Coordinates of C-alpha atoms and ligand atoms in Angstrom, one line a residue:
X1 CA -21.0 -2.1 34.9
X2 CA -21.1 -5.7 34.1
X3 CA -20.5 -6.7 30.7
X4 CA -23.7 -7.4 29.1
X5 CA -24.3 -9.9 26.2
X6 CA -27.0 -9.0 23.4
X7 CA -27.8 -11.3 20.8
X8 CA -29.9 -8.9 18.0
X9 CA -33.4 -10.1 16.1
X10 CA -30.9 -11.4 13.3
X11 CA -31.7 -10.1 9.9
X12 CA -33.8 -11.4 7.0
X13 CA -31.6 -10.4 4.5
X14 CA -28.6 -12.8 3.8
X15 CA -26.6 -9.4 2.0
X16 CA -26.4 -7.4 5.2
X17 CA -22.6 -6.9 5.3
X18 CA -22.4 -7.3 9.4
X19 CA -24.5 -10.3 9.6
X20 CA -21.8 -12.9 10.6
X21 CA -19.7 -10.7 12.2
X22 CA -18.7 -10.8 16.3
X23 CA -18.7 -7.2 17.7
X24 CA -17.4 -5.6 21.1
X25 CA -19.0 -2.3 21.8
X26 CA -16.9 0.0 24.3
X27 CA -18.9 3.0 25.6
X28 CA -18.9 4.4 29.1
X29 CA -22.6 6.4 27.7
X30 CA -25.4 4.3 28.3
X31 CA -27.7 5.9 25.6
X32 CA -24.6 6.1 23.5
X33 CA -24.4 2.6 23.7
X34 CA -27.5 1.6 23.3
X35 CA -27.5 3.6 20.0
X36 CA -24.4 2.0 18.7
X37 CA -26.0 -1.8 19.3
X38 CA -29.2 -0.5 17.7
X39 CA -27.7 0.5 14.7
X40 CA -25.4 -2.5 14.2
X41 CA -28.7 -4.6 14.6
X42 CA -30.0 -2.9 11.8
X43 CA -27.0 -4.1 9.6
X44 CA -27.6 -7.3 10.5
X45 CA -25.3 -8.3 13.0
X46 CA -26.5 -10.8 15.4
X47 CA -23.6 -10.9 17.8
X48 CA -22.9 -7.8 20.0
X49 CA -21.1 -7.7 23.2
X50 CA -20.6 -4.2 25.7
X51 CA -18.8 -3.3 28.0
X52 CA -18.6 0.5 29.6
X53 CA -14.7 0.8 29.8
X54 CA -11.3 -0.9 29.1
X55 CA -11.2 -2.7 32.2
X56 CA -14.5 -4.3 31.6
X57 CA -13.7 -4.6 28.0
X58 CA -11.3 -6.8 28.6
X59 CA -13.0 -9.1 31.0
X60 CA -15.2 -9.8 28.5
X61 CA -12.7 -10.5 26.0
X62 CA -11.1 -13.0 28.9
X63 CA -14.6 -15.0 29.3
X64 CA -15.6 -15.2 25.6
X65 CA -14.0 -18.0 23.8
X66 CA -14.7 -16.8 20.3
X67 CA -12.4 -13.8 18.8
X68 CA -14.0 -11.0 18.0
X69 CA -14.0 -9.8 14.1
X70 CA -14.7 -5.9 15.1
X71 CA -14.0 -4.0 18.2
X72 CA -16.2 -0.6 18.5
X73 CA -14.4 1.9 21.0
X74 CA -14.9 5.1 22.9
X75 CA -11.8 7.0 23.5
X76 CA -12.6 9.4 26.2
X77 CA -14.0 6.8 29.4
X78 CA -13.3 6.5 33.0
X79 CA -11.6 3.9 34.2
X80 CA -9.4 2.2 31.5
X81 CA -9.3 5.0 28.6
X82 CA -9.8 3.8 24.5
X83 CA -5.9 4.4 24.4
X84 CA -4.6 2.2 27.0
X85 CA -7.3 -0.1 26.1
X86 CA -6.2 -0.4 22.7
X87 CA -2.4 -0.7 24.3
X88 CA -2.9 -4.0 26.1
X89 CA -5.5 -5.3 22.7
X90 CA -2.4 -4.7 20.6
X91 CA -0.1 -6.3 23.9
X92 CA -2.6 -9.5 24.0
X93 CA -1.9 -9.4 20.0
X94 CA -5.8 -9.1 19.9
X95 CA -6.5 -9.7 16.1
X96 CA -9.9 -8.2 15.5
X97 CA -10.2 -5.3 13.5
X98 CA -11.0 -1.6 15.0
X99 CA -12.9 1.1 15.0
X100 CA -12.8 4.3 17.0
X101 CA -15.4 6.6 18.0
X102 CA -15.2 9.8 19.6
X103 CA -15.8 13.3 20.7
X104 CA -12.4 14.2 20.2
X105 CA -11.3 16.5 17.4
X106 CA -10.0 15.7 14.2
X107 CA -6.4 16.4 14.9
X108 CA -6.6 13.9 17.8
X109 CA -8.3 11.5 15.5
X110 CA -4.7 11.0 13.3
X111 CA -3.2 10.5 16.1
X112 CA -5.4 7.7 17.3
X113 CA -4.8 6.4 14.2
X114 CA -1.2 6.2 14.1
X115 CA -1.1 5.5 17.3
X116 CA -3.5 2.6 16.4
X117 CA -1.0 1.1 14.0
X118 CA 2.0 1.5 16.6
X119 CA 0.8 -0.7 18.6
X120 CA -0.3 -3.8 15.9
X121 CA -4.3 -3.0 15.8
X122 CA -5.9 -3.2 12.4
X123 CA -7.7 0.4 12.4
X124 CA -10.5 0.3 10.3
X125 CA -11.3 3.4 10.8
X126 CA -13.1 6.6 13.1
X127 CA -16.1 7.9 13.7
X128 CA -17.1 10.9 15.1
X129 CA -19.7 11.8 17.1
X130 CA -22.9 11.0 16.4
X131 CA -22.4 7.9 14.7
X132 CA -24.0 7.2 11.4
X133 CA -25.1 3.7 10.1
X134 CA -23.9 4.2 6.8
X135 CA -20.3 5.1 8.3
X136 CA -20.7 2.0 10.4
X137 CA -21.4 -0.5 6.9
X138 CA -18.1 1.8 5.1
X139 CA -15.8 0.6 7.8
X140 CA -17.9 -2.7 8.0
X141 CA -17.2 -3.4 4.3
X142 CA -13.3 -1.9 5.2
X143 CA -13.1 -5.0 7.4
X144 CA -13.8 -7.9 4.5
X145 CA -12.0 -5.8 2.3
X146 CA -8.6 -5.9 4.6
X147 CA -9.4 -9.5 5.7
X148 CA -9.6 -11.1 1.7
X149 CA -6.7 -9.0 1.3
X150 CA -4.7 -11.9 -1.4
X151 CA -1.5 -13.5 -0.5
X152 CA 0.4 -11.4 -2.9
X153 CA 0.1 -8.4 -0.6
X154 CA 1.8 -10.5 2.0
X155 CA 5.3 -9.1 4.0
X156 CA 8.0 -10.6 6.1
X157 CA 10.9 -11.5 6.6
X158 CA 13.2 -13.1 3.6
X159 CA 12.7 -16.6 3.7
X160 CA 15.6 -17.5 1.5
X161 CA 19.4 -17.6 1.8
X162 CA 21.7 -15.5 -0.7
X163 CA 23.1 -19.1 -1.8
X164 CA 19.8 -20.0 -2.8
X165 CA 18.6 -16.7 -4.3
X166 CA 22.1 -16.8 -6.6
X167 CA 21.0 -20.1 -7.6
X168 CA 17.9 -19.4 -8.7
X169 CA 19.7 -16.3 -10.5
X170 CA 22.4 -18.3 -12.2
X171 CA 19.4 -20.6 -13.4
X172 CA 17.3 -18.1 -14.7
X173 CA 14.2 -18.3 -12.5
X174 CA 13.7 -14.5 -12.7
X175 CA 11.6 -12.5 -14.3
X176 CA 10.2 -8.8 -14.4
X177 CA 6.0 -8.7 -14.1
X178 CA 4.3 -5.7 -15.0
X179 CA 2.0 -3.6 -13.4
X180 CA -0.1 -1.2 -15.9
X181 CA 0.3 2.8 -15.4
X182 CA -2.9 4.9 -16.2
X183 CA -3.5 8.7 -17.1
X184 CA -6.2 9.5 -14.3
X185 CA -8.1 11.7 -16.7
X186 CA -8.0 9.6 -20.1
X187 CA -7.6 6.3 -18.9
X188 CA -5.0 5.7 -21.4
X189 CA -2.0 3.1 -20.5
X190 CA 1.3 5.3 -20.3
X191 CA 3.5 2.3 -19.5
X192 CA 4.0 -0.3 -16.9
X193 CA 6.2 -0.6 -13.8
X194 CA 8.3 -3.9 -14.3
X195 CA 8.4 -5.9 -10.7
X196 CA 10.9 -8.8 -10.3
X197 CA 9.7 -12.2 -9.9
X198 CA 10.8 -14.8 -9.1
X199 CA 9.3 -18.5 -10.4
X200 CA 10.8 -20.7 -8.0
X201 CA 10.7 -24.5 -9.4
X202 CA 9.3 -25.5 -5.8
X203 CA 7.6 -22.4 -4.3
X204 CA 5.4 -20.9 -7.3
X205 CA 5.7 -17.0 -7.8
X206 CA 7.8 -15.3 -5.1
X207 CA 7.6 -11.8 -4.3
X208 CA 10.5 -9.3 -3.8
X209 CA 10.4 -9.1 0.1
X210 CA 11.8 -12.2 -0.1
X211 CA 14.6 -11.8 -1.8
X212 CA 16.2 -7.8 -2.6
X213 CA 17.0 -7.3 0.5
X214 CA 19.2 -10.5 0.8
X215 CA 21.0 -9.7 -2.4
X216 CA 21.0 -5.8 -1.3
X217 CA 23.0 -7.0 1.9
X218 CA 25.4 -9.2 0.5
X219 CA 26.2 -6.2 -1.9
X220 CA 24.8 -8.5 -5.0
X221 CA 21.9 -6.4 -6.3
X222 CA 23.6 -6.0 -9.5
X223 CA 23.2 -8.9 -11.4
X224 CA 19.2 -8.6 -10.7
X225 CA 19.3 -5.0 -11.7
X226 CA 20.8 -6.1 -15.2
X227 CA 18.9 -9.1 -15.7
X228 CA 15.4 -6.7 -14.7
X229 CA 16.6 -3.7 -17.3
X230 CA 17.2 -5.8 -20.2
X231 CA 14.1 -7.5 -20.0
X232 CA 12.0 -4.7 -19.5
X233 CA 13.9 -2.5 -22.2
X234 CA 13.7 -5.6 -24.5
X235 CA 9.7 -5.6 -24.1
X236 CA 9.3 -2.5 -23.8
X237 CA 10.9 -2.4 -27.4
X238 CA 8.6 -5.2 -28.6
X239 CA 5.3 -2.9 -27.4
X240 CA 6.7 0.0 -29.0
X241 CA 7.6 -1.6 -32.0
X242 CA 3.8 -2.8 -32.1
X243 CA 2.7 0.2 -32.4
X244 CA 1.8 0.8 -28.4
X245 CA 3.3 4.2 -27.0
X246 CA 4.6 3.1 -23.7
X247 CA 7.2 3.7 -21.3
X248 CA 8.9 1.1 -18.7
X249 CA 9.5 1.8 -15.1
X250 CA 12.3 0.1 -12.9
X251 CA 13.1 -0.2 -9.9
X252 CA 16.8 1.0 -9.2
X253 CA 18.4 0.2 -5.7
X254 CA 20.2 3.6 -4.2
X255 CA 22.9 0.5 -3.6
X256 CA 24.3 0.7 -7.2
X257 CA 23.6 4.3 -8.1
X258 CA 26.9 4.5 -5.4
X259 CA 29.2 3.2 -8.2
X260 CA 30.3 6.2 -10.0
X261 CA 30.2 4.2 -13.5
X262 CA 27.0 2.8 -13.2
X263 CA 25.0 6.0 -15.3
X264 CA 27.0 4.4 -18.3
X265 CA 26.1 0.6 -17.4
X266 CA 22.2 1.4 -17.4
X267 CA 22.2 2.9 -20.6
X268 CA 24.2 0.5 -22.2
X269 CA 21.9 -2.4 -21.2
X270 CA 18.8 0.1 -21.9
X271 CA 20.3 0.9 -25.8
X272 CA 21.6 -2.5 -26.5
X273 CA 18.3 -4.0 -26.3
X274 CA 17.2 -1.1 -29.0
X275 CA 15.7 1.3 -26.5
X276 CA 16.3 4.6 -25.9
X277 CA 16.4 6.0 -22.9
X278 CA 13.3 8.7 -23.0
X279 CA 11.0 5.5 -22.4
X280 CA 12.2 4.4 -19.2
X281 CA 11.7 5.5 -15.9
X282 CA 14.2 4.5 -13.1
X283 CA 12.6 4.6 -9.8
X284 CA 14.6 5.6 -6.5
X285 CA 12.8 5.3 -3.6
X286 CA 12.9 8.6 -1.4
X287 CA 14.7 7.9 1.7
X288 CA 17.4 6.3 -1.3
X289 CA 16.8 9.7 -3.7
X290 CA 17.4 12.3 -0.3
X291 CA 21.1 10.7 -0.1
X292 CA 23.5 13.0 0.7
X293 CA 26.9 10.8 -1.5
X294 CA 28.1 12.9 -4.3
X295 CA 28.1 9.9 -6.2
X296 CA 24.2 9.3 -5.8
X297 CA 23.6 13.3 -6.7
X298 CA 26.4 12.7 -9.8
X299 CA 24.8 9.4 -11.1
X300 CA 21.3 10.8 -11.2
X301 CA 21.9 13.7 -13.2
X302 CA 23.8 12.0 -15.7
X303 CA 21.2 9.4 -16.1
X304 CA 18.5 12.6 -16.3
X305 CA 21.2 14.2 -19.3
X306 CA 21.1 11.0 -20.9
X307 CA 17.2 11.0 -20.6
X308 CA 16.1 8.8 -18.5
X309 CA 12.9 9.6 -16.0
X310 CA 13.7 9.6 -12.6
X311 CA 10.8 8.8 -10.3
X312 CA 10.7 9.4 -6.7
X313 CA 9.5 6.2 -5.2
X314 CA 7.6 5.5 -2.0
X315 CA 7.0 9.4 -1.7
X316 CA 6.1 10.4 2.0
X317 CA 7.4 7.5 3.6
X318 CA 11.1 9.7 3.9
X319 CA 11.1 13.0 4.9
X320 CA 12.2 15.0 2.2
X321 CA 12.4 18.6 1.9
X322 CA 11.2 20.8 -1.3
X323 CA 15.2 22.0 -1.2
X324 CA 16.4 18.4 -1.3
X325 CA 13.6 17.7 -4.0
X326 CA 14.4 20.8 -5.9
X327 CA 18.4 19.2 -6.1
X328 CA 17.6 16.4 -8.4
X329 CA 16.1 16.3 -11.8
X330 CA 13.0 14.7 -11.1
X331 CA 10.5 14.0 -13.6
X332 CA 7.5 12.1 -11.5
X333 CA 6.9 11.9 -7.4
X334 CA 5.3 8.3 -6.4
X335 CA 3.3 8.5 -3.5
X336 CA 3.6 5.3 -1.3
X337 CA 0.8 3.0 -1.4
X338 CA 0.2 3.3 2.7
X339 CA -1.0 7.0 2.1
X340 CA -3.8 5.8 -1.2
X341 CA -5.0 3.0 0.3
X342 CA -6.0 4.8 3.3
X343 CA -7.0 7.9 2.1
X344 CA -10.5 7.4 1.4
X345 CA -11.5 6.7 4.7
X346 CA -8.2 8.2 6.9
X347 CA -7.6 12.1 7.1
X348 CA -4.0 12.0 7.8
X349 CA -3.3 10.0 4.7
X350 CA -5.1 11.8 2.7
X351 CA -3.3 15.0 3.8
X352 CA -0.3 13.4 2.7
X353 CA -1.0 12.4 -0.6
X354 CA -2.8 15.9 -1.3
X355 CA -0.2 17.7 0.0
X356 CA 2.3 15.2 -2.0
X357 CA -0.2 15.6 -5.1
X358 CA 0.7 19.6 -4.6
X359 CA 4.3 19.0 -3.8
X360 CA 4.9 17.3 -7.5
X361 CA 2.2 20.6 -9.1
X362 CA 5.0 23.0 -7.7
X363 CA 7.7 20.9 -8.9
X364 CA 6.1 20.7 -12.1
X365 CA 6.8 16.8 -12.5
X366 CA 4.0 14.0 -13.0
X367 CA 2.0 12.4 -9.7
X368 CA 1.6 8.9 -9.7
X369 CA -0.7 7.2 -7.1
X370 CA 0.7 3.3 -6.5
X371 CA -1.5 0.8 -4.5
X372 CA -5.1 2.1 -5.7
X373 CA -7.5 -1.2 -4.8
X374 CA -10.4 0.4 -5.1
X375 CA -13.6 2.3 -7.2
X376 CA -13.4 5.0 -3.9
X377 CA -9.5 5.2 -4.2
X378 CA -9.4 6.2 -7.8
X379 CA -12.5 8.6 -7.7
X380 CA -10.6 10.3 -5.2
X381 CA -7.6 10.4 -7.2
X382 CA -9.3 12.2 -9.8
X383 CA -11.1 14.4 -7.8
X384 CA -7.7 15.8 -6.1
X385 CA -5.8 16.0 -9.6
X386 CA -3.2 12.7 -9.5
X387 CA -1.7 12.4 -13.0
X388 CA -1.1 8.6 -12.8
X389 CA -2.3 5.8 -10.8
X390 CA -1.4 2.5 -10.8
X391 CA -3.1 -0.7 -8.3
X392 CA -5.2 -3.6 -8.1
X393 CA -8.1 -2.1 -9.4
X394 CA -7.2 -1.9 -12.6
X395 CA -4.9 -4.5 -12.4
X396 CA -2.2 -6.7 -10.5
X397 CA 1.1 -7.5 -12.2
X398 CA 1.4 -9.8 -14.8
X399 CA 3.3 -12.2 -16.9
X400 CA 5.1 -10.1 -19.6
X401 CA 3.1 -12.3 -22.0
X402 CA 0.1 -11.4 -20.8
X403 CA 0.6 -7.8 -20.7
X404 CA -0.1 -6.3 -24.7
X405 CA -3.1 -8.2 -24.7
X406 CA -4.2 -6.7 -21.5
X407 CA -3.4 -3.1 -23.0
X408 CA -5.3 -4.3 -26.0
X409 CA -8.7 -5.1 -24.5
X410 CA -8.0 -2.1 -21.8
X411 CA -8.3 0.1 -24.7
Ligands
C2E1 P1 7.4 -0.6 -5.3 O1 8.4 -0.2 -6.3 O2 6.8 0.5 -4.5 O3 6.3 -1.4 -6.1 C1 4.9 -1.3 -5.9 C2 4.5 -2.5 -5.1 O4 3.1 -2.4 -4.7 C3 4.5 -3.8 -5.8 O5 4.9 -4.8 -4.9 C4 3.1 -4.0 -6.3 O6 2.8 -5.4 -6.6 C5 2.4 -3.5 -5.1 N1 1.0 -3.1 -5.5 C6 0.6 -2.6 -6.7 N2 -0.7 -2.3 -6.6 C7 -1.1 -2.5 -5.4 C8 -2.4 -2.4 -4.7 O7 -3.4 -2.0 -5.3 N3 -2.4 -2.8 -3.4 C9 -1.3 -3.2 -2.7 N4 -1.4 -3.6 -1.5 N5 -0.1 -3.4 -3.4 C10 0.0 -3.0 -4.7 P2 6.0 -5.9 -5.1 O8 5.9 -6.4 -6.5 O9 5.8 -6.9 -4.0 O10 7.3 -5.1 -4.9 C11 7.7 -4.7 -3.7 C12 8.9 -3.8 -3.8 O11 10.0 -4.5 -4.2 C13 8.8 -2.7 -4.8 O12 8.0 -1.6 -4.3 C14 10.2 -2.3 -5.1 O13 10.7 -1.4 -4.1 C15 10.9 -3.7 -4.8 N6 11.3 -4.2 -6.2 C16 10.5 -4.9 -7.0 N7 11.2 -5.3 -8.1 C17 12.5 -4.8 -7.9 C18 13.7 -4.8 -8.7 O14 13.8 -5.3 -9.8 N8 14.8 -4.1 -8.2 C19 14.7 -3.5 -6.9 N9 15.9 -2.9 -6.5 N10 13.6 -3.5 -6.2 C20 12.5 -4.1 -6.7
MG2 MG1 8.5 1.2 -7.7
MG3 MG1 6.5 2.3 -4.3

């Protein structure tokens, strides 16, 4: 079938959330089709193309000049299937967003989606069979939401050398942010996790990805570790002594927890700054927590006899068992930001984080949800019992300035 170009009525109304958006419909059904185009018109969007299989699919993507914002495809179609189609999208490092619909069952549907994200495409989302216009406008609204995603959520590759990161160390540049904790079901502020910063006299506020892993290489985590503690412990103090009940979380790289004396380091820098121990949190993440080194298992349960929390960070990202989990002391299970953010609108993430939600129940140790960006993410969160959640939509990290008068006005 030849690739057909439709340009819809246009809307009236400026607020339709399609309106301005370039769509590729992929359907081998001709009514099916025809349905899809028809309800996108009626969002609004003025710009639809079709095309009844991969191989056509990408003809049209050849002849058009303008990138497409969405792609709308079928999975099951002669020819070229959705899967190999959205092979060569992610090959030709296609960067419009996707979303899938299909007959297939809900199982398969997870496995699109992963399968999605293997190969580089930005899934917004499924749809089964018949499609909906109001599930068409949640992934449509999906699609601004991912593409005004901030700088600060931003990842790569570390941009600067250990020299300079020492530097920058050595002059004092960094500094811990903090990132507000709240009780699900009271919306009271527990604590906050502290996040290193660093303010870089040339490149404004840098994020971690650039620079932990450098000084996690090179063996030189340390001095970053110390600075992070003493700072948090010493504010943490200040709060406290304010009359706010909060605790602190930091982040603890499984690096150091290999140095059999380091239990005794941590609390020293945790005391001398007039804290004790019962109000921090260290966080391990949980690829870091499942070690196997007897040093690892010894620190962490002297740090738990000394009091400290332990928090299993980035939870479902390793592949722990409840044996392994049942080894260590833990006090709180963190489940990775990939799983919330997705969970809304994905069903293999949000079997993960309920069946993470129910791992920490059995375990009897606090949930916390991290990377929560929206109204629908924290609704859900309450709805499946998280203790704690923590994410943009409440609020980003800030300066540790800014943070008591934040928990002020929260309140
Ligand atoms: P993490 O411990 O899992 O921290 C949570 C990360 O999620 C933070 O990124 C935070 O800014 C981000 N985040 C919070 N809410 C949201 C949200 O709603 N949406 C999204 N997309 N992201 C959200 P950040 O600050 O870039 O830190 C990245 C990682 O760097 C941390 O992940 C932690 O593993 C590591 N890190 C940060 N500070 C330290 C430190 O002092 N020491 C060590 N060893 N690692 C650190
Ligand atoms: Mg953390
Ligand atoms: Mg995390």
């Amino acid at each position: 079938m030849q690739p057909s170009t439709r340009n819809g009525p246009g809307s009236q109304n400026a607020a339709l959330p399609g309106k301005d958006l370039r769509f590729l419909v992929v359907e081998d059904h001709d009514f099916q089709r025809r349905m899809m185009v028809e309800m996108l018109e009626s969002l609004g969007v003025r710009s639809i193309h079709e095309a009844s299989d991969g191989f056509s699919a990408l003809e049209v993507l050849r002849e058009i000049d303008q990138a497409f914002d969405v792609i709308v495809t079928d999975i099951d179609m002669p020819g070229m299937d959705g899967m190999a189609f959205i092979r060569r999208l992610g090959e030709a490092k296609v960067r419009a967003s996707l979303i899938i619909t299909s007959g297939l069952d809900k199982s398969l549907l997870g496995t699109m989606e992963t399968m999605s994200a293997a190969y580089g495409m930005r899934l917004l989302g499924t749809i089964e069979k018949p499609p909906t216009p109001q599930r068409f406008a949640e992934l449509i609204s999906m699609h601004w939401q991912v593409r005004s995603k901030p700088e600060e959520t931003k990842q790569g590759s570390p941009t600067f050398t250990l020299q300079q990161v020492l530097k920058g160390l050595e002059a004092e540049q960094f500094e811990p942010y903090y990132q507000p904790k709240i009780e699900l079901k009271t919306r009271r502020v527990t604590g906050a996790e502290a996040l290193a910063r660093w303010r870089h006299p040339h490149g404004g506020v840098v994020l971690p990805y650039a620079f932990i892993s450098v000084l996690e290489e090179a063996g030189q985590i340390a001095e970053l570790t110390w600075l992070m503690l003493a700072k948090s412990a010493r504010d943490c103090r200040n709060w406290r002594d304010a009359g706010l009940d909060l605790n602190v979380s930091v982040n603890i790289s499984v690096k150091l927890l290999e140095d059999p004396a380091i239990a005794d380091a941590i609390t020293w820098q945790v005391t001398h700054q007039g804290l004790e121990p019962k109000h921090v949190i260290l966080e391990i993440t949980e690829s870091a927590a499942m070690s196997s080194v007897g040093h690892v298992l010894e620190n962490l349960v002297r740090l738990r006899m000394k009091g400290f929390g332990l928090s299993i960070d980035d939870y479902g990202t390793g592949y722990s068992s409840l044996q392994q989990l049942t080894r260590i002391p833990f006090t709180e299970l963190k489940v990775d930001h990939s799983f919330v953010m997705h969970a809304a609108h994905q069903e293999s993430s949000r079997m993960i984080l309920e069946s993470s939600l129910e791992m920490a129940r059995k375990l009897g140790i606090t949930s916390v949800a991290e990377g929560a960006e929206t109204a629908e993410d924290w609704n859900l969160l309450r709805e499946c019992g998280c203790d704690l959640a923590q994410g943009f939509f409440v609020a980003r990290p800030m300066k540790s300035a800014d943070f008591p008068d934040w928990v002020q006005t929260w309140a």
